[in-house]
Tab-separated table of C-alpha atoms and ligand atoms in Angstrom:
chain	number	residue	atom	x	y	z
A	14	UNK	CA	5.032	13.140	40.941
A	15	UNK	CA	2.899	14.670	38.197
A	16	UNK	CA	-0.790	13.758	38.437
A	17	UNK	CA	-2.339	11.675	35.683
A	18	UNK	CA	-4.710	13.641	33.453
A	19	UNK	CA	-7.794	12.000	31.932
A	20	UNK	CA	-9.305	13.817	28.951
A	21	UNK	CA	-13.117	13.698	28.810
A	22	UNK	CA	-15.432	13.991	25.806
A	23	UNK	CA	-19.051	14.274	26.920
A	24	UNK	CA	-22.299	13.808	24.958
A	25	UNK	CA	-25.475	15.531	26.230
A	26	UNK	CA	-25.466	18.837	28.055
A	27	UNK	CA	-28.754	19.081	29.919
A	28	UNK	CA	-29.771	17.363	33.201
A	29	UNK	CA	-27.118	14.649	33.493
A	30	UNK	CA	-24.689	16.625	31.334
A	31	UNK	CA	-24.747	19.371	33.937
A	32	UNK	CA	-24.472	16.924	36.869
A	33	UNK	CA	-21.416	15.209	35.332
A	34	UNK	CA	-19.801	18.525	34.291
A	35	UNK	CA	-20.151	19.796	37.830
A	36	UNK	CA	-18.572	16.586	39.160
A	37	UNK	CA	-15.523	16.963	36.882
A	38	UNK	CA	-15.084	20.577	37.946
A	39	UNK	CA	-15.353	19.979	41.690
A	40	UNK	CA	-13.352	16.769	41.893
A	41	UNK	CA	-9.762	18.143	41.878
A	42	UNK	CA	-10.568	20.601	44.659
A	43	UNK	CA	-11.808	17.931	47.081
A	44	UNK	CA	-10.099	14.729	45.888
A	45	UNK	CA	-6.549	15.811	45.012
A	46	UNK	CA	-5.083	12.303	45.188
A	47	UNK	CA	-6.783	10.778	42.169
A	48	UNK	CA	-6.405	11.430	38.420
A	49	UNK	CA	-7.495	14.846	37.166
A	50	UNK	CA	-10.366	14.985	34.645
A	51	UNK	CA	-9.707	17.440	31.827
A	52	UNK	CA	-12.939	18.817	30.338
A	53	UNK	CA	-11.945	18.670	26.662
A	54	UNK	CA	-15.152	18.720	24.625
A	55	UNK	CA	-18.898	18.652	25.155
A	56	UNK	CA	-21.303	17.542	22.400
A	57	UNK	CA	-24.968	18.290	21.661
A	58	UNK	CA	-27.105	18.596	18.549
A	59	UNK	CA	-27.939	22.269	18.932
A	60	UNK	CA	-24.854	24.347	18.132
A	61	UNK	CA	-25.886	27.418	20.057
A	62	UNK	CA	-27.118	25.405	23.050
A	63	UNK	CA	-23.963	23.335	23.336
A	64	UNK	CA	-21.726	26.435	22.981
A	65	UNK	CA	-23.573	28.103	25.818
A	66	UNK	CA	-23.267	24.933	27.936
A	67	UNK	CA	-19.511	24.708	27.237
A	68	UNK	CA	-19.039	28.291	28.448
A	69	UNK	CA	-21.265	27.869	31.471
A	70	UNK	CA	-19.930	24.476	32.611
A	71	UNK	CA	-16.252	25.083	31.789
A	72	UNK	CA	-15.529	22.844	28.760
A	73	UNK	CA	-12.654	23.737	26.409
A	74	UNK	CA	-14.700	23.115	23.273
A	75	UNK	CA	-18.294	22.599	22.018
A	76	UNK	CA	-18.984	20.131	19.174
A	77	UNK	CA	-22.107	18.839	17.428
A	78	UNK	CA	-21.113	15.439	15.991
A	79	UNK	CA	-20.536	12.631	18.504
A	80	UNK	CA	-19.112	10.382	15.770
A	81	UNK	CA	-16.204	12.786	15.293
A	82	UNK	CA	-15.808	13.264	19.027
A	83	UNK	CA	-15.356	9.567	19.825
A	84	UNK	CA	-12.604	9.232	17.189
A	85	UNK	CA	-10.464	12.101	18.495
A	86	UNK	CA	-6.929	11.287	19.689
A	87	UNK	CA	-7.131	13.817	22.502
A	88	UNK	CA	-10.054	12.076	24.272
A	89	UNK	CA	-9.572	9.236	26.821
A	90	UNK	CA	-13.129	8.829	28.213
A	91	UNK	CA	-16.445	9.141	26.369
A	92	UNK	CA	-19.156	10.135	28.848
A	93	UNK	CA	-22.663	9.372	27.513
A	94	UNK	CA	-25.503	11.579	28.839
A	95	UNK	CA	-27.829	11.485	25.829
A	96	UNK	CA	-31.273	9.851	26.128
A	97	UNK	CA	-31.188	6.072	26.437
A	98	UNK	CA	-31.800	5.235	22.745
A	99	UNK	CA	-28.435	6.823	21.854
A	100	UNK	CA	-26.293	4.910	24.389
A	101	UNK	CA	-25.773	1.741	22.338
A	102	UNK	CA	-24.449	3.291	19.099
A	103	UNK	CA	-22.223	5.783	20.910
A	104	UNK	CA	-20.766	3.164	23.280
A	105	UNK	CA	-20.020	0.737	20.434
A	106	UNK	CA	-18.279	3.401	18.341
A	107	UNK	CA	-16.341	4.748	21.331
A	108	UNK	CA	-15.207	1.255	22.406
A	109	UNK	CA	-14.058	0.544	18.849
A	110	UNK	CA	-12.029	3.755	18.994
A	111	UNK	CA	-10.404	2.505	22.240
A	112	UNK	CA	-12.040	5.017	24.592
A	113	UNK	CA	-13.014	4.312	28.188
A	114	UNK	CA	-16.792	4.502	28.661
A	115	UNK	CA	-18.954	6.188	31.254
A	116	UNK	CA	-22.644	5.726	30.415
A	117	UNK	CA	-25.789	6.880	32.172
A	118	UNK	CA	-28.431	4.343	33.163
A	119	UNK	CA	-30.354	2.436	31.959
A	120	UNK	CA	-27.448	1.119	29.907
A	121	UNK	CA	-29.549	0.556	26.769
A	122	UNK	CA	-33.077	0.064	25.476
A	123	UNK	CA	-32.837	-3.740	25.590
A	124	UNK	CA	-30.917	-6.519	27.320
A	125	UNK	CA	-29.485	-7.620	23.948
A	126	UNK	CA	-28.102	-4.119	23.287
A	127	UNK	CA	-26.650	-3.816	26.769
A	128	UNK	CA	-24.926	-7.214	26.415
A	129	UNK	CA	-23.452	-6.032	23.110
A	130	UNK	CA	-22.140	-2.892	24.833
A	131	UNK	CA	-20.465	-4.958	27.554
A	132	UNK	CA	-18.970	-7.282	24.937
A	133	UNK	CA	-17.662	-4.320	22.900
A	134	UNK	CA	-16.052	-2.758	25.971
A	135	UNK	CA	-14.466	-6.048	27.032
A	136	UNK	CA	-13.117	-6.836	23.547
A	137	UNK	CA	-11.639	-3.341	23.316
A	138	UNK	CA	-10.050	-3.735	26.773
A	139	UNK	CA	-11.371	-0.367	27.962
A	140	UNK	CA	-12.787	0.670	31.337
A	141	UNK	CA	-16.573	0.862	31.514
A	142	UNK	CA	-18.777	2.477	34.124
A	143	UNK	CA	-22.572	2.843	34.441
A	144	UNK	CA	-24.175	5.808	36.223
A	145	UNK	CA	-25.848	4.306	39.271
A	146	UNK	CA	-25.027	7.363	41.369
A	147	UNK	CA	-27.164	6.562	44.434
A	148	UNK	CA	-24.656	3.892	45.484
A	149	UNK	CA	-22.307	6.766	46.219
A	150	UNK	CA	-24.330	8.459	48.972
A	151	UNK	CA	-22.293	7.936	52.182
A	152	UNK	CA	-25.418	6.701	54.023
A	153	UNK	CA	-25.956	4.015	51.350
A	154	UNK	CA	-22.289	3.035	51.647
A	155	UNK	CA	-22.863	2.689	55.405
A	156	UNK	CA	-25.830	0.361	54.797
A	157	UNK	CA	-23.577	-1.732	52.538
A	158	UNK	CA	-20.878	-1.890	55.221
A	159	UNK	CA	-23.350	-3.014	57.896
A	160	UNK	CA	-24.679	-5.790	55.621
A	161	UNK	CA	-21.188	-6.905	54.541
A	162	UNK	CA	-19.825	-7.020	58.062
A	163	UNK	CA	-22.801	-9.168	59.136
A	164	UNK	CA	-24.006	-6.525	61.575
A	165	UNK	CA	-27.618	-6.894	60.367
A	166	UNK	CA	-27.358	-10.704	60.521
A	167	UNK	CA	-29.245	-12.841	58.025
A	168	UNK	CA	-31.144	-10.607	55.594
A	169	UNK	CA	-34.866	-11.392	55.330
A	170	UNK	CA	-36.277	-8.390	53.442
A	171	UNK	CA	-35.256	-5.707	50.948
A	172	UNK	CA	-38.143	-3.286	50.450
A	173	UNK	CA	-37.688	-0.373	48.057
A	174	UNK	CA	-39.782	2.379	46.507
A	175	UNK	CA	-38.916	5.267	44.195
A	176	UNK	CA	-41.808	7.721	44.092
A	177	UNK	CA	-42.129	10.875	41.984
A	178	UNK	CA	-45.107	12.992	40.914
A	179	UNK	CA	-43.927	15.175	38.020
A	180	UNK	CA	-46.432	13.800	35.460
A	181	UNK	CA	-49.587	13.509	37.573
A	182	UNK	CA	-51.031	16.434	35.536
A	183	UNK	CA	-52.546	14.826	32.378
A	184	UNK	CA	-51.590	17.974	30.414
A	185	UNK	CA	-47.872	17.513	31.152
A	186	UNK	CA	-46.296	17.059	27.690
A	187	UNK	CA	-45.171	13.826	26.052
A	188	UNK	CA	-41.435	14.155	26.827
A	189	UNK	CA	-38.884	11.573	25.580
A	190	UNK	CA	-39.107	9.731	28.922
A	191	UNK	CA	-42.705	8.749	27.962
A	192	UNK	CA	-41.748	7.271	24.572
A	193	UNK	CA	-40.675	3.627	24.498
A	194	UNK	CA	-38.466	3.956	21.421
A	195	UNK	CA	-36.319	6.577	23.201
A	196	UNK	CA	-36.569	5.622	26.878
A	197	UNK	CA	-37.026	1.823	26.698
A	198	UNK	CA	-39.540	1.922	29.544
A	199	UNK	CA	-41.079	4.472	31.909
A	200	UNK	CA	-40.907	4.598	35.695
A	201	UNK	CA	-39.555	1.029	35.542
A	202	UNK	CA	-36.310	1.730	33.623
A	203	UNK	CA	-35.878	5.238	34.958
A	204	UNK	CA	-36.578	4.834	38.694
A	205	UNK	CA	-36.892	1.063	39.109
A	206	UNK	CA	-33.424	0.643	37.558
A	207	UNK	CA	-31.900	2.520	40.504
A	208	UNK	CA	-33.784	0.329	43.006
A	209	UNK	CA	-32.692	-2.841	41.235
A	210	UNK	CA	-29.080	-1.691	41.271
A	211	UNK	CA	-29.279	-0.826	44.972
A	212	UNK	CA	-30.752	-4.277	45.635
A	213	UNK	CA	-27.885	-5.926	43.743
A	214	UNK	CA	-25.364	-3.765	45.579
A	215	UNK	CA	-26.818	-4.357	49.048
A	216	UNK	CA	-28.389	-7.832	48.989
A	217	UNK	CA	-27.084	-9.601	45.842
A	218	UNK	CA	-28.577	-11.332	42.818
A	219	UNK	CA	-32.281	-11.968	42.289
A	220	UNK	CA	-33.502	-15.312	40.995
A	221	UNK	CA	-37.179	-14.756	40.134
A	222	UNK	CA	-39.634	-11.884	39.797
A	223	UNK	CA	-43.342	-11.207	39.305
A	224	UNK	CA	-44.651	-7.771	38.390
A	225	UNK	CA	-47.575	-5.515	37.562
A	226	UNK	CA	-47.609	-2.288	35.636
A	227	UNK	CA	-49.934	0.403	34.295
A	228	UNK	CA	-50.111	3.523	32.164
A	229	UNK	CA	-52.673	5.823	33.789
A	230	UNK	CA	-52.616	8.640	31.211
A	231	UNK	CA	-52.583	7.231	27.668
A	232	UNK	CA	-52.250	10.464	25.611
A	233	UNK	CA	-50.505	13.777	26.214
A	234	UNK	CA	-49.793	17.045	24.359
A	235	UNK	CA	-46.633	17.023	22.239
A	236	UNK	CA	-43.860	19.149	23.785
A	237	UNK	CA	-42.505	22.329	22.214
A	238	UNK	CA	-39.334	22.094	24.339
A	239	UNK	CA	-37.989	19.774	27.039
A	240	UNK	CA	-35.031	19.133	29.292
A	241	UNK	CA	-34.561	16.591	32.059
A	242	UNK	CA	-37.877	16.403	33.954
A	243	UNK	CA	-39.372	19.681	32.680
A	244	UNK	CA	-41.128	20.571	29.424
A	245	UNK	CA	-43.405	23.069	27.680
A	246	UNK	CA	-46.402	22.194	25.535
A	247	UNK	CA	-49.908	23.398	24.750
A	248	UNK	CA	-53.165	21.631	25.660
A	249	UNK	CA	-54.694	22.886	22.363
A	250	UNK	CA	-51.954	21.431	20.177
A	251	UNK	CA	-51.440	17.922	18.770
A	252	UNK	CA	-51.293	14.957	21.155
A	253	UNK	CA	-49.403	11.685	21.109
A	254	UNK	CA	-49.597	8.262	22.746
A	255	UNK	CA	-47.735	7.427	25.959
A	256	UNK	CA	-45.953	4.134	25.195
A	257	UNK	CA	-44.288	3.396	28.552
A	258	UNK	CA	-45.438	2.417	32.052
A	259	UNK	CA	-46.408	5.159	34.498
A	260	UNK	CA	-45.892	2.769	37.426
A	261	UNK	CA	-44.379	-0.695	37.826
A	262	UNK	CA	-44.362	-2.835	40.969
A	263	UNK	CA	-42.727	-6.214	41.453
A	264	UNK	CA	-41.812	-8.890	43.971
A	265	UNK	CA	-38.502	-10.741	43.876
A	266	UNK	CA	-36.695	-13.637	45.479
A	267	UNK	CA	-32.958	-13.187	46.079
A	268	UNK	CA	-30.370	-15.968	45.646
A	269	UNK	CA	-29.599	-15.514	49.363
A	270	UNK	CA	-33.182	-16.447	50.261
A	271	UNK	CA	-34.228	-12.868	51.077
A	272	UNK	CA	-37.535	-11.511	49.748
A	273	UNK	CA	-37.774	-8.207	47.865
A	274	UNK	CA	-40.537	-5.769	46.981
A	275	UNK	CA	-40.152	-2.852	44.584
A	276	UNK	CA	-42.367	0.068	43.540
A	277	UNK	CA	-41.492	2.702	40.925
A	278	UNK	CA	-44.036	5.377	40.028
A	279	UNK	CA	-44.328	8.900	38.685
A	280	UNK	CA	-47.862	9.195	40.101
A	281	UNK	CA	-47.228	9.420	43.856
A	282	UNK	CA	-48.683	12.893	44.483
A	283	UNK	CA	-46.588	14.799	46.990
A	284	UNK	CA	-43.467	12.689	46.477
A	285	UNK	CA	-40.862	14.639	44.507
A	286	UNK	CA	-37.971	12.196	44.667
A	287	UNK	CA	-38.602	9.627	47.396
A	288	UNK	CA	-35.960	7.002	46.672
A	289	UNK	CA	-36.103	4.729	49.712
A	290	UNK	CA	-35.221	1.282	50.902
A	291	UNK	CA	-35.355	-0.794	54.061
A	292	UNK	CA	-33.350	-3.873	54.871
A	293	UNK	CA	-34.514	-6.138	57.695
A	294	UNK	CA	-32.123	-8.727	59.115
A	295	UNK	CA	-31.926	-11.085	62.096
A	296	UNK	CA	-29.704	-8.644	64.027
A	297	UNK	CA	-31.130	-5.347	62.875
A	298	UNK	CA	-32.538	-3.103	60.162
A	299	UNK	CA	-31.636	0.008	58.166
A	300	UNK	CA	-33.870	2.588	56.452
A	301	UNK	CA	-32.780	5.133	53.818
A	302	UNK	CA	-34.688	7.982	52.163
A	303	UNK	CA	-32.889	9.998	49.491
A	304	UNK	CA	-34.755	13.183	50.442
A	305	UNK	CA	-32.787	12.908	53.724
A	306	UNK	CA	-29.720	11.472	52.022
A	307	UNK	CA	-27.236	12.289	54.786
A	308	UNK	CA	-29.055	10.030	57.235
A	309	UNK	CA	-29.366	6.292	57.756
A	310	UNK	CA	-31.891	4.970	60.261
A	311	UNK	CA	-30.294	2.037	62.071
A	312	UNK	CA	-31.800	-0.509	64.478
A	313	UNK	CA	-29.950	-3.294	66.323
A	314	UNK	CA	-31.791	-6.141	68.065
A	315	UNK	CA	-29.154	-6.390	70.805
A	316	UNK	CA	-29.631	-2.857	72.099
A	317	UNK	CA	-30.868	-2.774	75.715
A	318	UNK	CA	-34.638	-3.329	75.824
A	319	UNK	CA	-35.363	0.071	77.329
A	320	UNK	CA	-33.655	2.030	74.488
A	321	UNK	CA	-34.574	-0.150	71.529
A	322	UNK	CA	-35.652	1.721	68.433
A	323	UNK	CA	-34.341	3.188	65.205
A	324	UNK	CA	-31.490	5.679	65.694
A	325	UNK	CA	-30.658	8.428	63.203
A	326	UNK	CA	-27.029	8.185	62.067
A	327	UNK	CA	-25.722	11.245	60.248
A	328	UNK	CA	-23.230	9.830	57.739
A	329	UNK	CA	-20.919	12.848	57.789
A	330	UNK	CA	-18.228	11.688	60.245
A	331	UNK	CA	-14.729	10.605	59.212
A	332	UNK	CA	-15.983	7.032	59.868
A	333	UNK	CA	-18.206	7.357	56.785
A	334	UNK	CA	-17.285	6.861	53.122
A	335	UNK	CA	-16.138	10.027	51.316
A	336	UNK	CA	-16.941	12.205	54.371
A	337	UNK	CA	-13.266	13.017	55.043
A	338	UNK	CA	-13.056	14.924	51.770
A	339	UNK	CA	-15.908	17.271	52.644
A	340	UNK	CA	-16.853	19.442	55.587
A	341	UNK	CA	-16.664	19.079	59.374
A	342	UNK	CA	-19.075	16.450	60.823
A	343	UNK	CA	-22.714	17.464	60.580
A	344	UNK	CA	-22.128	19.775	57.583
A	345	UNK	CA	-24.237	17.920	55.055
A	346	UNK	CA	-23.789	17.157	51.346
A	347	UNK	CA	-26.309	16.880	48.464
A	348	UNK	CA	-27.411	15.192	45.231
A	349	UNK	CA	-24.486	16.556	43.201
A	350	UNK	CA	-21.983	14.903	45.549
A	351	UNK	CA	-23.156	11.432	44.496
A	352	UNK	CA	-21.877	12.256	40.991
A	353	UNK	CA	-18.575	13.602	42.301
A	354	UNK	CA	-18.019	10.345	44.219
A	355	UNK	CA	-18.971	8.383	41.106
A	356	UNK	CA	-16.351	10.236	39.059
A	357	UNK	CA	-13.765	9.685	41.829
A	358	UNK	CA	-14.376	5.944	41.375
A	359	UNK	CA	-13.899	6.304	37.607
A	360	UNK	CA	-10.666	8.300	38.004
A	361	UNK	CA	-9.341	5.869	40.662
A	362	UNK	CA	-10.108	2.900	38.413
A	363	UNK	CA	-8.258	4.430	35.461
A	364	UNK	CA	-5.296	5.353	37.669
A	365	UNK	CA	-5.187	1.895	39.279
A	366	UNK	CA	-5.826	0.079	35.986
A	367	UNK	CA	-8.913	-1.838	37.195
A	368	UNK	CA	-12.587	-1.825	36.255
A	369	UNK	CA	-14.703	0.784	38.066
A	370	UNK	CA	-17.742	-0.362	40.050
A	371	UNK	CA	-20.566	-0.254	39.057
A	372	UNK	CA	-19.597	-1.161	35.510
A	373	UNK	CA	-21.373	-2.465	32.397
A	374	UNK	CA	-21.699	-5.918	34.058
A	375	UNK	CA	-23.891	-4.249	36.689
A	376	UNK	CA	-25.743	-2.383	33.918
A	377	UNK	CA	-26.476	-5.672	32.134
A	378	UNK	CA	-27.570	-7.365	35.371
A	379	UNK	CA	-30.001	-4.522	36.019
A	380	UNK	CA	-31.341	-4.728	32.458
A	381	UNK	CA	-31.887	-8.468	32.889
A	382	UNK	CA	-34.156	-7.871	35.892
A	383	UNK	CA	-35.942	-4.988	34.098
A	384	UNK	CA	-36.750	-7.294	31.184
A	385	UNK	CA	-37.664	-10.233	33.412
A	386	UNK	CA	-40.250	-8.007	35.118
A	387	UNK	CA	-41.579	-6.815	31.729
A	388	UNK	CA	-41.938	-10.427	30.600
A	389	UNK	CA	-43.708	-11.266	33.849
A	390	UNK	CA	-46.143	-8.379	33.311
A	391	UNK	CA	-46.793	-9.398	29.693
A	392	UNK	CA	-47.313	-13.094	30.480
A	393	UNK	CA	-48.835	-12.650	33.950
A	394	UNK	CA	-46.465	-15.168	35.622
A	395	UNK	CA	-43.315	-15.538	37.742
A	396	UNK	CA	-40.186	-15.277	35.586
A	397	UNK	CA	-36.826	-16.839	36.392
A	398	UNK	CA	-34.239	-14.071	35.793
A	399	UNK	CA	-31.913	-16.557	34.086
A	400	UNK	CA	-34.544	-17.322	31.414
A	401	UNK	CA	-33.242	-14.153	29.751
B	11	NAD	N1	-28.327	8.753	37.237
B	11	NAD	C1	-29.487	9.383	37.324
B	11	NAD	O1	-30.064	9.531	38.396
B	11	NAD	C2	-30.136	9.913	36.082
B	11	NAD	C3	-31.003	11.026	36.177
B	11	NAD	C4	-31.552	11.538	35.007
B	11	NAD	C5	-31.267	10.940	33.796
B	11	NAD	N2	-30.454	9.845	33.731
B	11	NAD	C6	-30.145	9.231	32.416
B	11	NAD	O2	-29.294	10.133	31.712
B	11	NAD	C7	-29.593	10.114	30.315
B	11	NAD	C8	-29.914	11.540	29.859
B	11	NAD	O3	-31.022	12.035	30.577
B	11	NAD	P1	-31.223	13.607	30.875
B	11	NAD	O4	-32.262	13.741	31.897
B	11	NAD	O5	-29.892	14.241	31.094
B	11	NAD	O6	-31.818	14.072	29.478
B	11	NAD	P2	-32.001	15.580	28.927
B	11	NAD	O7	-33.164	15.525	28.010
B	11	NAD	O8	-31.967	16.564	30.045
B	11	NAD	O9	-30.652	15.799	28.080
B	11	NAD	C9	-30.324	14.967	26.985
B	11	NAD	C10	-29.152	15.587	26.250
B	11	NAD	O10	-28.735	14.689	25.197
B	11	NAD	C11	-28.556	15.439	23.988
B	11	NAD	N3	-28.724	14.529	22.849
B	11	NAD	C12	-29.816	13.813	22.524
B	11	NAD	N4	-29.579	13.085	21.406
B	11	NAD	C13	-28.313	13.371	21.037
B	11	NAD	C14	-27.490	12.967	19.936
B	11	NAD	N5	-27.940	12.112	19.018
B	11	NAD	N6	-26.237	13.500	19.842
B	11	NAD	C15	-25.786	14.369	20.779
B	11	NAD	N7	-26.517	14.771	21.830
B	11	NAD	C16	-27.759	14.293	21.954
B	11	NAD	C17	-29.600	16.536	24.102
B	11	NAD	O11	-29.249	17.607	23.247
B	11	NAD	C18	-29.461	16.905	25.593
B	11	NAD	O12	-28.364	17.774	25.781
B	11	NAD	C19	-30.756	9.142	30.147
B	11	NAD	O13	-30.245	7.879	29.765
B	11	NAD	C20	-31.363	9.043	31.533
B	11	NAD	O14	-32.012	7.821	31.783
B	11	NAD	C21	-29.874	9.353	34.842
């Protein structure tokens, strides 16, 4: 039987653009039983830059106008990797044109915009996926399985922290991630969004939150160039105001009765990308740290007393999600594989005519918690998530 082909049009060609391009390229080699992504066209504003990216990443064509791209008859999926302020307009236009949607997180700048995106996708009857890639690490999938099968018992605590340090230097330029009108929020929407999604995935809905937040460095030099998490700028040049949080912390109560604590910061010196969580239950606990993403620390209360303790499980055996497609046990995988697994889910969903998971509903749910925390910070009080 001939394999289904899914034609992709992608917007944005830098950090996430490269990660998604790589996923499309690698997928058919390791996951031959799903639909095949066809890398039709990549879009960016700089003609020369996007042409170079198309050549380097393996796209058939480079284009500069996303409005034309989303209308094309030879595109099935619009993959949105532009900064967050662009997601809403692109998703609405692409849904109207009947395209499936794959959008990076956070879904939009506001809860209202993200709800409109979900509504547009549902009215158009298209598939919609949001880029919470950390769900797709096999060790995280193992944590999910242990919770779902009741092997950790009743869950008491979800404790999560996402720590980076790339803007500790006050002379680091004012990149788009530090501007509210482009990014929506700072560490909160960038890093905290991943923690919130992992909490939803692993423990379920939250009912109420209370948060605190700060911006440690209020002004920075304007950048002369930027991409992803890097930028150039001069200390002698003009400066601009930082309009997002540098760090946001919050507490949460889950519908299940579990308690949650969350910390997202770009000021944790020495932490490059420490995306971690712990879950403590009546029968055991798990601990995950993205910098050791192949491992899950697992503890069971019913182990014999003389060998009790956390054990290191390497999630690379055939017993683990996605591991069969890769290398022999113990041969580890990396960051880029989370995106490949994410795209496998998108291709499977299109082939099986179902919604992928996580989808825009998960994106909206995340945005609701993000905004509930912001409201809590502004009004210095507990906020019920359903107020929003
Ligand atoms: N899943 C993750 O872990 C993760 C990691 C990083 C970024 N992100 C998200 O991905 C998105 C992009 O972030 P990034 O780090 O790749 O940014 P980036 O600055 O590296 O790249 C942004 C790209 O978008 C293009 N672009 C901007 N405006 C455009 C427009 N109007 N039309 C066409 N192209 C446009 C730029 O030319 C550039 O190619 C953001 O929403 C971000 O929050 C997610």
